[in-house]
């Protein structure tokens, strides 16, 4: 009996053959085990680089051509032979079709973040973000390789050589300027000595460098392949042996392996950069005004990062604040967010997407006015609490990283976590993190829970009749400096955390996606979901926002066309403002109406923005504001602008503010149009 392994884009499978079997029998069994539609349309190769194809002979035996344990490589030549998907799948924007499983799509153990570390740990509703359901496993979906498309930044890095060039050493290199030796030859991007000798040292190699390392290690043996297997801590469903499901039955084929925690040597994102400081200050204003903590979602893009070989940088362009209940000691997110799909769609049309989440953990230092306490982020405290690790792992499972080198079609995640806290000098500081793939697996299988009184420790649940939990071990040194294995009850979280450098651009004049860095915007548009501090989004807010864009020279037009174009971009390029246009109750804009504007903002086409502002959609909003208070706004001119000087002069005399609800009423009204309160004398 011969056992042959067959590697394909769908994974590796084994086939048992007899020495006298023909090649046609080999192809027939391959078709059956991979559930292909036909025996034709694919070829088996003995070499990974498509060399030595195997024939389909019905008379020739495999005895002399194939040995026991050989690896064969299946290459599909026609996509129509792949298995068809007949179930209902949720379409992912990244090209992965995943089947919803009601038993595994529940949210994390908590939808809240709190410094009480367990007191607010309640079950939350299911939260599915990015059209990628949480809790999906390899058996829940089928992946067609024609749908597999990696991120653009991954495709760029795949085309790069990645090797690190070195200059000629004048003391060690004795060859001419055109020669190379071991002292100046380019080195690989995963070279440990190079990474450690950098200033500052690079603690984690990039994920693409890690892939190059796996590929380099597999070149010596043709029967190995650098595939990336996802970790599973759950029992495999529908075991083929036919025994009863857990807890009545279990076998070695469906039982998950025990897990030994190791510090992950790579990270999927190597740097986090905010486009400018104003967008962060806008987020922190909530804490400054209320003293309450806050959570936001980061929207931006991924780009090549030159600070790490084959590195990836997450660039944050905007922060969206979902519905949440805030307090001084914690935040509880409200699921589901009714506008989540809309904000994701707007972002996609602006060529950005959700890339992470940010939360504050700020406490004012009463002994030093203007300072905040430094109570996390060092070796004497903790970096992320167990509850925060679980939340980060849940988000990362919701946003998997598409990877063509994994038989599952995805591996790890580029979703990042940013903590705003105090540093050792009492100033506000930003710390970036990700959790390891092992942590993602523990969270996905709901094996990890927080401890009650130690934020730096997690706890692996014990096996029960409801759930089988594999043993989780970690290594530490005893009093005799011997390395020993311990069970993860409790578990130090430093094994699960990967720090990511976070900062701001060194060039303060660098261009931003939105108007946060504009000198013309003195009062940004109100942020959504801030009713708790009295920050509303309504027509009065819109009128006040438009009021700050003054004309030059007091006329109805700008003195130069360039000034007009600049102001047109500054007015519209605000993601909170664009979201309000789409969700306001008076005249909501559909995505079809906003498409030309979003295309112009994405392309930085100021002429396109002006053209959209001259259209009927924007003019309708202007007329609504004008009808509420006719003296406040003048009609739009041909260059899509309003005479805001006239607006300033007339606003104070044409309206009066209600003392009860602060609504701005017209001068002729004797009672408030909202609460019927009498006009002050």
XYZ file of C-alpha atoms in Angstrom:
681
model
C 0.000 0.000 0.000
C 1.313 3.426 -0.998
C 0.189 6.689 0.653
C 0.558 9.750 -1.567
C 0.026 13.371 -0.503
C -1.547 15.794 -2.971
C -1.114 19.555 -2.427
C -3.588 22.021 -3.981
C -4.939 25.501 -3.394
C -7.703 23.899 -1.313
C -5.281 22.140 1.034
C -3.381 18.855 1.278
C -5.071 15.458 1.161
C -3.883 11.842 1.167
C -4.670 9.004 -1.215
C -4.003 5.293 -0.683
C -2.907 3.351 -3.779
C -1.676 -0.109 -4.678
C 1.655 -0.461 -6.505
C -0.119 -2.021 -9.515
C -2.640 0.856 -9.831
C -2.464 2.859 -13.052
C -2.100 6.608 -13.447
C -5.740 6.774 -14.538
C -6.695 5.283 -11.151
C -4.592 7.979 -9.446
C -6.448 10.748 -11.322
C -9.817 9.120 -10.569
C -9.133 9.031 -6.814
C -7.835 12.605 -6.911
C -11.057 13.769 -8.554
C -13.129 12.019 -5.898
C -11.237 13.238 -2.826
C -11.176 16.872 -4.018
C -14.817 16.658 -5.233
C -13.885 17.993 -8.668
C -16.430 18.079 -11.465
C -14.303 16.245 -14.021
C -11.157 14.168 -14.485
C -10.001 16.693 -17.070
C -9.013 20.292 -16.474
C -6.184 19.692 -14.019
C -2.731 18.098 -13.971
C -0.663 16.397 -11.288
C 3.028 17.307 -11.102
C 5.907 15.750 -9.216
C 7.667 19.120 -8.900
C 6.293 22.233 -7.256
C 7.353 24.426 -10.176
C 5.080 22.508 -12.600
C 7.803 20.137 -13.757
C 7.442 16.377 -14.417
C 3.695 16.115 -15.153
C 2.106 12.721 -14.604
C 0.304 11.098 -17.564
C -3.250 9.753 -17.567
C -2.234 6.347 -18.842
C -4.717 3.507 -18.372
C -2.056 0.820 -18.774
C 1.114 2.162 -17.186
C 1.616 1.370 -13.482
C 2.669 3.956 -10.893
C 5.042 1.493 -9.197
C 8.305 2.881 -10.585
C 7.229 6.540 -10.815
C 5.796 7.191 -7.342
C 7.144 6.196 -3.945
C 5.406 5.889 -0.594
C 5.045 9.348 1.050
C 5.649 11.389 -2.124
C 4.050 14.821 -2.479
C 2.242 15.585 -5.734
C 1.028 19.043 -6.769
C -2.408 19.586 -8.271
C -2.688 22.540 -10.675
C -6.169 23.507 -11.867
C -6.284 24.576 -15.503
C -10.043 25.148 -15.821
C -12.079 26.851 -13.116
C -15.308 25.096 -14.104
C -14.105 21.828 -12.535
C -13.972 23.353 -9.055
C -16.795 22.409 -6.648
C -19.765 24.762 -6.883
C -21.188 26.536 -3.840
C -24.850 25.760 -3.296
C -25.457 27.223 0.149
C -26.117 30.824 1.138
C -22.946 32.764 1.731
C -22.201 36.248 2.966
C -20.177 38.035 0.330
C -17.049 39.600 1.697
C -15.525 42.707 0.101
C -12.215 40.893 0.200
C -13.502 38.084 -2.002
C -14.102 35.369 0.603
C -17.475 33.665 0.774
C -18.277 32.534 4.299
C -21.326 30.643 5.462
C -23.137 32.026 8.454
C -23.331 29.582 11.344
C -25.901 30.536 14.006
C -24.055 28.465 16.578
C -20.750 30.256 16.149
C -21.564 33.814 15.116
C -22.160 35.190 18.559
C -20.184 38.205 19.687
C -17.374 38.310 22.176
C -17.901 37.463 25.781
C -18.425 41.166 26.317
C -19.273 44.134 24.152
C -17.881 46.517 26.745
C -14.539 47.802 27.835
C -14.105 48.713 31.482
C -11.309 49.154 33.944
C -13.272 47.064 36.448
C -12.020 43.943 34.572
C -14.965 41.692 34.899
C -17.724 43.633 36.651
C -19.251 44.649 33.320
C -18.575 41.336 31.620
C -22.003 40.568 30.216
C -23.068 38.748 27.095
C -23.456 41.069 24.117
C -25.467 40.744 20.967
C -24.010 39.331 17.788
C -21.914 41.891 15.991
C -20.773 41.185 12.449
C -18.468 43.742 10.896
C -17.072 44.020 7.420
C -19.420 41.322 6.069
C -17.115 38.673 7.534
C -19.045 36.688 10.155
C -17.248 35.981 13.381
C -16.757 32.371 14.332
C -16.498 30.858 10.861
C -14.293 27.808 10.571
C -12.668 26.008 7.676
C -15.619 23.624 7.425
C -18.076 26.519 7.183
C -17.063 27.730 3.757
C -15.565 26.757 0.447
C -12.971 29.033 -1.111
C -12.575 29.339 -4.845
C -9.125 30.451 -5.861
C -10.552 32.680 -8.586
C -12.226 34.751 -5.814
C -9.074 35.008 -3.713
C -7.641 38.533 -3.920
C -5.117 39.853 -1.473
C -4.859 43.469 -0.373
C -3.177 45.830 -2.776
C -0.278 46.390 -0.397
C 0.342 42.615 -0.250
C 0.425 42.431 -4.024
C 2.962 45.261 -4.092
C 5.196 43.549 -1.545
C 4.990 40.246 -3.414
C 6.556 41.921 -6.449
C 9.436 43.369 -4.424
C 12.768 41.622 -4.103
C 12.857 42.474 -0.391
C 16.598 41.969 0.018
C 18.515 44.566 2.036
C 21.332 46.228 0.120
C 24.642 46.769 1.904
C 27.444 49.148 1.019
C 30.968 48.044 0.255
C 33.012 47.757 3.464
C 36.366 49.543 2.908
C 38.154 47.294 5.426
C 36.681 43.855 4.675
C 35.822 44.092 0.981
C 38.965 43.670 -1.196
C 37.215 43.350 -4.566
C 36.511 46.058 -7.119
C 33.448 48.302 -6.977
C 31.464 45.995 -9.264
C 32.072 42.842 -7.215
C 30.292 41.343 -4.222
C 31.438 39.294 -1.256
C 29.907 37.908 1.936
C 30.427 41.280 3.638
C 28.429 43.346 1.132
C 26.098 40.911 -0.593
C 22.385 41.787 -0.060
C 20.841 39.996 2.906
C 17.355 38.589 3.365
C 14.597 40.711 4.983
C 14.324 38.236 7.877
C 18.016 38.348 8.839
C 17.987 38.301 12.663
C 21.337 40.039 13.105
C 20.253 42.931 10.895
C 16.937 43.338 12.715
C 18.600 43.311 16.151
C 21.305 45.802 15.161
C 18.883 48.391 13.836
C 18.470 51.555 15.914
C 15.995 51.080 17.466
C 15.984 47.266 17.153
C 13.134 45.657 15.211
C 11.503 43.182 17.629
C 9.187 41.554 15.084
C 9.875 40.840 11.442
C 7.154 41.742 8.972
C 4.657 39.094 7.924
C 5.849 39.157 4.311
C 9.434 38.646 5.517
C 8.188 35.686 7.564
C 6.661 34.193 4.410
C 9.986 34.650 2.591
C 11.677 32.823 5.471
C 9.271 29.881 5.174
C 9.738 29.749 1.434
C 13.511 29.835 1.797
C 13.450 26.948 4.282
C 11.346 24.795 1.927
C 13.626 25.076 -1.109
C 15.945 22.312 0.048
C 13.248 19.632 0.021
C 10.802 19.372 -2.851
C 8.268 17.544 -0.654
C 7.730 20.489 1.702
C 5.529 23.508 1.101
C 5.410 26.788 3.043
C 1.712 26.818 3.884
C 0.188 28.689 6.781
C -2.248 26.658 8.843
C -4.782 28.425 11.040
C -5.004 27.294 14.650
C -8.235 25.694 15.823
C -9.210 25.184 19.466
C -12.651 23.760 18.739
C -13.853 20.230 18.133
C -14.344 19.481 14.459
C -18.008 19.105 13.662
C -19.468 16.083 11.864
C -16.564 13.745 12.502
C -16.267 11.103 9.759
C -15.793 8.272 12.259
C -19.514 8.470 13.023
C -19.397 8.737 16.810
C -21.822 10.814 18.863
C -21.041 14.540 19.257
C -19.468 15.996 22.379
C -19.929 15.343 25.284
C -21.066 11.833 24.402
C -18.169 11.117 22.087
C -14.767 12.371 20.930
C -11.820 10.919 19.010
C -8.310 11.919 18.001
C -9.491 13.069 14.563
C -11.933 15.678 15.844
C -10.184 16.600 19.094
C -8.148 19.862 18.909
C -4.483 19.632 19.802
C -3.116 21.151 22.982
C -1.625 24.612 22.534
C 1.752 25.822 23.760
C 1.960 29.604 23.709
C 4.952 31.189 22.010
C 5.775 34.805 21.361
C 4.873 35.492 17.745
C 8.023 36.415 15.766
C 6.188 38.477 13.125
C 3.394 41.014 12.960
C 0.912 41.794 10.207
C 1.188 45.590 10.653
C 4.540 47.173 11.454
C 3.556 50.799 12.055
C 0.463 52.917 12.744
C 0.373 56.554 11.639
C -2.367 59.155 12.094
C -2.512 61.562 9.164
C -2.561 64.578 11.488
C -3.038 65.477 15.127
C -6.318 67.343 14.657
C -8.358 64.216 13.969
C -7.104 62.723 17.252
C -7.767 65.945 19.175
C -11.279 65.890 17.766
C -11.703 62.406 19.225
C -10.172 63.392 22.585
C -12.443 66.426 22.941
C -15.158 64.087 24.190
C -12.984 63.059 27.156
C -11.878 66.650 27.745
C -15.489 67.870 27.942
C -17.030 64.974 29.885
C -14.218 63.104 31.619
C -15.696 59.896 30.164
C -13.800 57.258 28.209
C -14.511 56.803 24.489
C -14.224 54.176 21.734
C -13.838 54.867 18.022
C -13.192 52.911 14.845
C -10.163 53.807 12.727
C -10.685 54.274 8.999
C -7.765 54.493 6.644
C -5.564 52.438 4.352
C -2.535 50.163 4.297
C 0.667 51.159 2.539
C 4.242 49.944 2.201
C 6.375 50.899 5.223
C 10.069 51.369 4.524
C 11.100 51.379 8.186
C 10.876 47.562 8.302
C 11.905 45.225 5.461
C 8.741 44.345 3.521
C 6.749 46.188 6.185
C 3.156 47.450 6.184
C 1.906 50.698 7.695
C -1.682 51.417 8.730
C -2.511 55.061 7.921
C -5.484 56.456 9.866
C -7.523 59.084 7.999
C -10.667 59.329 10.168
C -12.214 58.134 13.434
C -15.874 57.098 13.537
C -17.550 56.960 16.937
C -20.281 54.279 17.111
C -23.242 54.363 19.550
C -21.964 53.709 23.078
C -22.623 54.277 26.748
C -19.705 56.035 28.400
C -18.581 56.650 31.953
C -15.431 57.655 33.801
C -14.337 54.054 34.248
C -15.549 52.293 31.129
C -17.382 52.185 27.808
C -20.097 49.824 26.609
C -20.704 49.610 22.863
C -24.301 49.442 21.666
C -24.804 46.640 19.124
C -25.900 46.644 16.405
C -24.876 50.019 14.981
C -27.652 51.124 12.572
C -25.195 53.145 10.471
C -22.344 50.637 10.328
C -23.046 49.460 6.780
C -23.476 53.054 5.599
C -20.215 54.361 7.058
C -18.379 51.345 5.646
C -19.888 51.992 2.215
C -18.982 55.695 2.312
C -15.441 54.799 3.330
C -15.090 52.247 0.564
C -16.111 54.854 -2.008
C -13.454 57.178 -0.572
C -10.830 54.421 -0.958
C -10.446 53.830 2.785
C -11.783 51.145 5.098
C -12.016 50.122 8.736
C -8.499 49.189 9.847
C -8.665 49.244 13.651
C -10.214 50.596 16.825
C -9.110 53.139 19.415
C -10.137 53.693 23.024
C -9.137 56.046 25.807
C -7.936 55.086 29.260
C -7.257 58.513 30.724
C -7.458 59.616 34.331
C -6.532 63.192 35.315
C -3.708 63.541 37.820
C -5.186 65.641 40.621
C -1.715 66.397 42.035
C -0.527 67.878 38.725
C -3.124 69.995 36.908
C -3.063 69.402 33.164
C -1.489 65.942 33.512
C -2.852 62.401 33.330
C -1.942 59.333 35.359
C 0.578 56.820 34.054
C -0.982 53.524 35.125
C -0.345 51.183 32.183
C 2.161 50.502 29.443
C 5.227 49.525 31.488
C 6.714 46.367 32.960
C 5.342 47.123 36.428
C 1.711 47.334 35.287
C 0.165 45.937 32.111
C -0.176 46.783 28.432
C -3.606 45.379 27.579
C -6.040 43.851 30.018
C -7.545 40.424 29.367
C -10.866 41.985 28.489
C -9.200 44.275 25.964
C -7.246 41.333 24.481
C -10.492 39.425 24.013
C -12.094 42.430 22.334
C -9.063 42.930 20.074
C -9.040 39.231 19.170
C -12.741 39.361 18.365
C -12.257 42.330 16.048
C -9.287 40.658 14.367
C -11.368 37.520 13.767
C -14.023 39.732 12.173
C -11.456 41.247 9.815
C -9.228 38.371 8.626
C -6.210 38.936 6.421
C -6.629 37.394 2.974
C -3.559 35.265 2.257
C -3.012 33.102 -0.804
C -0.347 31.063 1.003
C -2.868 29.648 3.469
C -5.051 26.685 2.472
C -7.929 28.411 4.281
C -7.579 31.571 2.174
C -6.923 33.794 5.192
C -4.342 34.012 7.940
C -4.146 36.429 10.864
C -5.434 39.995 10.619
C -4.259 43.541 9.918
C -6.814 45.032 12.329
C -4.990 47.186 14.921
C -5.724 48.415 18.449
C -4.713 51.869 19.703
C -4.830 52.833 23.384
C -4.789 56.490 24.453
C -3.326 56.714 27.942
C -0.796 58.646 30.012
C 2.970 58.254 29.747
C 5.676 58.576 32.385
C 5.745 62.389 31.987
C 1.987 62.753 32.527
C 1.268 63.549 28.872
C -1.243 61.848 26.596
C 0.396 58.964 24.773
C -0.679 56.570 21.981
C 0.170 52.881 22.114
C -0.533 50.460 19.269
C -1.061 46.719 19.608
C -2.228 43.558 17.926
C -2.904 40.176 19.477
C -1.240 37.020 18.191
C -2.857 34.386 15.998
C -2.910 32.078 19.024
C -4.965 34.644 20.928
C -7.329 34.963 17.960
C -7.863 31.181 18.022
C -8.565 31.169 21.779
C -11.056 34.011 21.409
C -12.702 32.449 18.373
C -13.306 29.231 20.291
C -14.394 31.166 23.412
C -11.704 29.565 25.556
C -10.198 32.742 27.063
C -11.843 34.769 29.835
C -10.535 37.595 32.062
C -9.674 37.313 35.715
C -11.614 39.279 38.279
C -8.894 41.293 39.991
C -5.736 41.011 37.846
C -5.966 42.848 34.510
C -2.583 41.497 33.378
C -3.777 37.876 33.583
C -6.195 35.833 31.513
C -7.742 32.472 32.284
C -8.349 29.467 30.040
C -11.697 27.841 30.744
C -11.919 24.237 31.830
C -13.631 21.549 29.811
C -17.328 21.126 30.550
C -20.262 19.225 29.119
C -21.057 22.265 26.950
C -17.565 22.821 25.559
C -14.338 20.907 25.144
C -11.332 23.142 25.858
C -7.834 21.937 24.898
C -4.963 22.315 27.331
C -3.081 25.598 26.928
C 0.485 25.766 28.230
C 3.133 28.445 28.505
C 6.799 28.358 29.482
C 8.502 30.165 32.328
C 11.663 29.772 34.384
C 11.615 28.532 37.963
C 13.826 29.620 40.871
C 16.633 27.394 39.549
C 16.475 29.037 36.096
C 15.010 25.890 34.569
C 12.380 26.252 31.862
C 9.129 24.621 32.944
C 5.673 24.215 31.387
C 2.620 25.570 33.190
C -1.087 25.335 32.445
C -2.764 28.598 31.442
C -4.897 29.016 34.544
C -4.085 31.875 34.990
C -2.205 33.007 31.911
C 0.238 35.965 31.518
C -0.987 38.055 28.604
C 2.441 39.121 27.333
C 2.501 35.879 25.324
C -0.508 37.127 23.349
C 0.338 40.814 22.798
C 2.345 42.340 19.946
C 3.219 46.014 20.221
C 3.042 48.212 17.106
C 4.823 51.623 17.000
C 2.321 54.457 16.686
C 2.910 58.091 15.774
C 2.288 61.053 13.498
C 3.943 62.245 10.268
C 7.177 64.183 10.675
C 6.105 66.585 7.922
C 3.383 68.783 9.364
C 2.444 69.924 5.845
C 1.692 66.406 4.600
C -1.608 66.097 2.771
C -4.615 64.633 4.595
C -7.561 62.735 3.175
C -10.065 65.028 4.920
C -10.126 68.637 6.080
C -8.775 68.040 9.602
C -5.530 69.871 8.799
C -7.187 72.748 6.921
C -6.472 76.248 8.243
C -9.916 77.398 7.086
C -11.808 74.995 9.370
C -11.974 76.702 12.744
C -15.017 74.762 13.994
C -15.233 71.180 12.650
C -18.613 69.627 12.000
C -20.173 67.887 14.984
C -19.266 64.241 15.527
C -22.017 61.633 15.506
C -23.401 59.930 18.643
C -22.335 62.642 21.095
C -25.717 63.573 22.503
C -24.438 62.765 25.993
C -22.361 65.967 25.949
C -24.944 68.002 24.021
C -23.176 67.819 20.645
C -25.929 67.408 18.059
C -26.085 67.001 14.309
C -28.966 69.046 12.905
C -29.685 71.874 10.484
C -28.550 74.500 12.970
C -25.256 72.653 13.321
C -24.980 72.551 9.539
C -25.662 76.286 9.244
C -23.066 77.079 11.909
C -20.547 74.838 10.185
C -21.052 76.562 6.839
C -20.933 79.976 8.495
C -17.181 79.810 9.165
C -16.207 79.724 5.492
C -15.938 83.458 4.835
C -15.583 85.094 1.415
C -12.606 87.292 0.728
C -13.336 90.971 0.263
C -16.939 90.720 1.447
C -18.353 89.886 -1.972
C -20.541 87.019 -3.003
C -17.628 85.446 -4.872
C -14.063 84.704 -3.939
C -11.455 87.004 -5.383
C -9.601 84.102 -7.012
C -10.714 80.797 -8.365
C -8.049 78.974 -6.329
C -9.546 80.248 -3.097
C -12.983 79.076 -4.187
C -11.678 75.617 -4.990
C -9.863 75.353 -1.689
C -12.978 76.246 0.251
C -15.127 73.838 -1.755
C -12.863 70.951 -0.734
C -12.656 72.136 2.882
C -16.445 72.304 3.167
C -17.141 68.817 1.872
C -14.099 66.743 2.885
C -15.339 65.687 6.333
C -16.505 62.121 6.918
C -18.824 63.150 9.785
C -20.389 65.809 7.541
C -20.817 63.321 4.682
C -22.434 60.809 7.026
C -24.893 63.468 8.209
C -25.865 64.235 4.612
C -26.779 60.570 4.193
C -28.710 60.082 7.453
C -30.391 63.429 8.186
C -34.159 63.254 8.608
C -35.054 66.281 6.478
C -33.350 65.583 3.128
C -31.289 62.375 3.284
C -28.920 61.911 0.361
C -28.803 58.483 -1.246
C -25.498 56.912 -2.187
C -26.299 57.585 -5.844
C -26.609 61.293 -5.105
C -23.348 61.295 -3.133
C -21.360 59.204 -5.629
C -20.147 62.141 -7.789
C -19.110 64.064 -4.671
C -17.293 61.079 -3.157
C -15.493 60.410 -6.436
C -14.349 64.042 -6.574
C -13.113 63.978 -2.960
C -11.283 60.702 -3.518
C -9.552 62.124 -6.613
C -8.960 65.523 -4.958
C -10.907 67.044 -7.854
C -11.958 70.462 -6.606
C -13.714 71.266 -9.885
C -15.827 68.139 -9.481
C -16.754 69.167 -5.939
C -17.826 72.619 -7.158
C -19.865 71.085 -9.946
C -21.684 68.880 -7.434
C -22.356 71.880 -5.168
C -23.939 73.716 -8.102
C -26.359 70.832 -8.619
C -29.872 70.499 -7.305
C -29.033 68.160 -4.422
C -26.852 70.619 -2.538
C -29.038 73.583 -3.548
C -31.982 71.860 -1.898
C -30.133 71.736 1.425
C -29.280 75.422 1.064
C -32.919 76.286 0.387
C -34.049 74.310 3.448
C -31.678 76.270 5.668
C -32.762 79.468 3.940
C -36.461 78.684 4.443
C -35.990 78.087 8.167
C -34.483 81.541 8.483
C -34.684 83.487 5.191
C -32.224 86.139 6.254
C -29.471 83.793 7.276
C -28.285 82.563 3.902
C -27.907 84.087 0.461
C -28.448 82.075 -2.706
C -25.563 80.055 -4.098
C -23.403 81.730 -6.716
C -22.087 80.059 -9.812
C -18.900 79.026 -8.053
C -20.966 77.062 -5.514
C -20.415 79.362 -2.556
C -22.538 81.425 -0.158
C -22.066 84.945 1.079
C -21.161 84.097 4.661
C -20.321 87.710 5.554
C -23.966 88.589 5.015
C -24.876 85.512 7.030
C -22.850 86.783 10.004
C -24.377 90.276 9.877
C -27.976 89.116 9.695
C -27.974 86.075 11.962
C -27.962 87.908 15.291
C -30.798 90.284 14.338
C -32.932 87.755 12.442
C -33.160 85.074 15.140
C -33.644 84.651 18.856
C -32.521 81.705 20.961
C -35.003 79.841 23.144
C -33.971 79.882 26.807
C -35.334 76.373 27.363
C -34.155 74.338 24.328
C -31.724 76.825 22.654
C -33.507 76.488 19.289
C -32.951 79.453 16.951
C -36.356 80.922 16.073
C -37.173 83.607 13.512
C -37.570 87.152 14.832
C -41.297 87.255 13.990
C -42.100 84.214 16.178
C -43.517 84.912 19.651
C -43.151 81.321 20.862
C -40.469 78.694 20.356
C -41.312 76.480 17.395
C -39.972 73.428 19.238
C -41.065 73.691 22.894
C -43.593 76.594 22.698
C -41.650 78.564 25.303
C -42.396 82.304 25.253
C -40.000 84.651 23.522
C -37.861 86.549 26.067
C -38.685 90.209 26.436
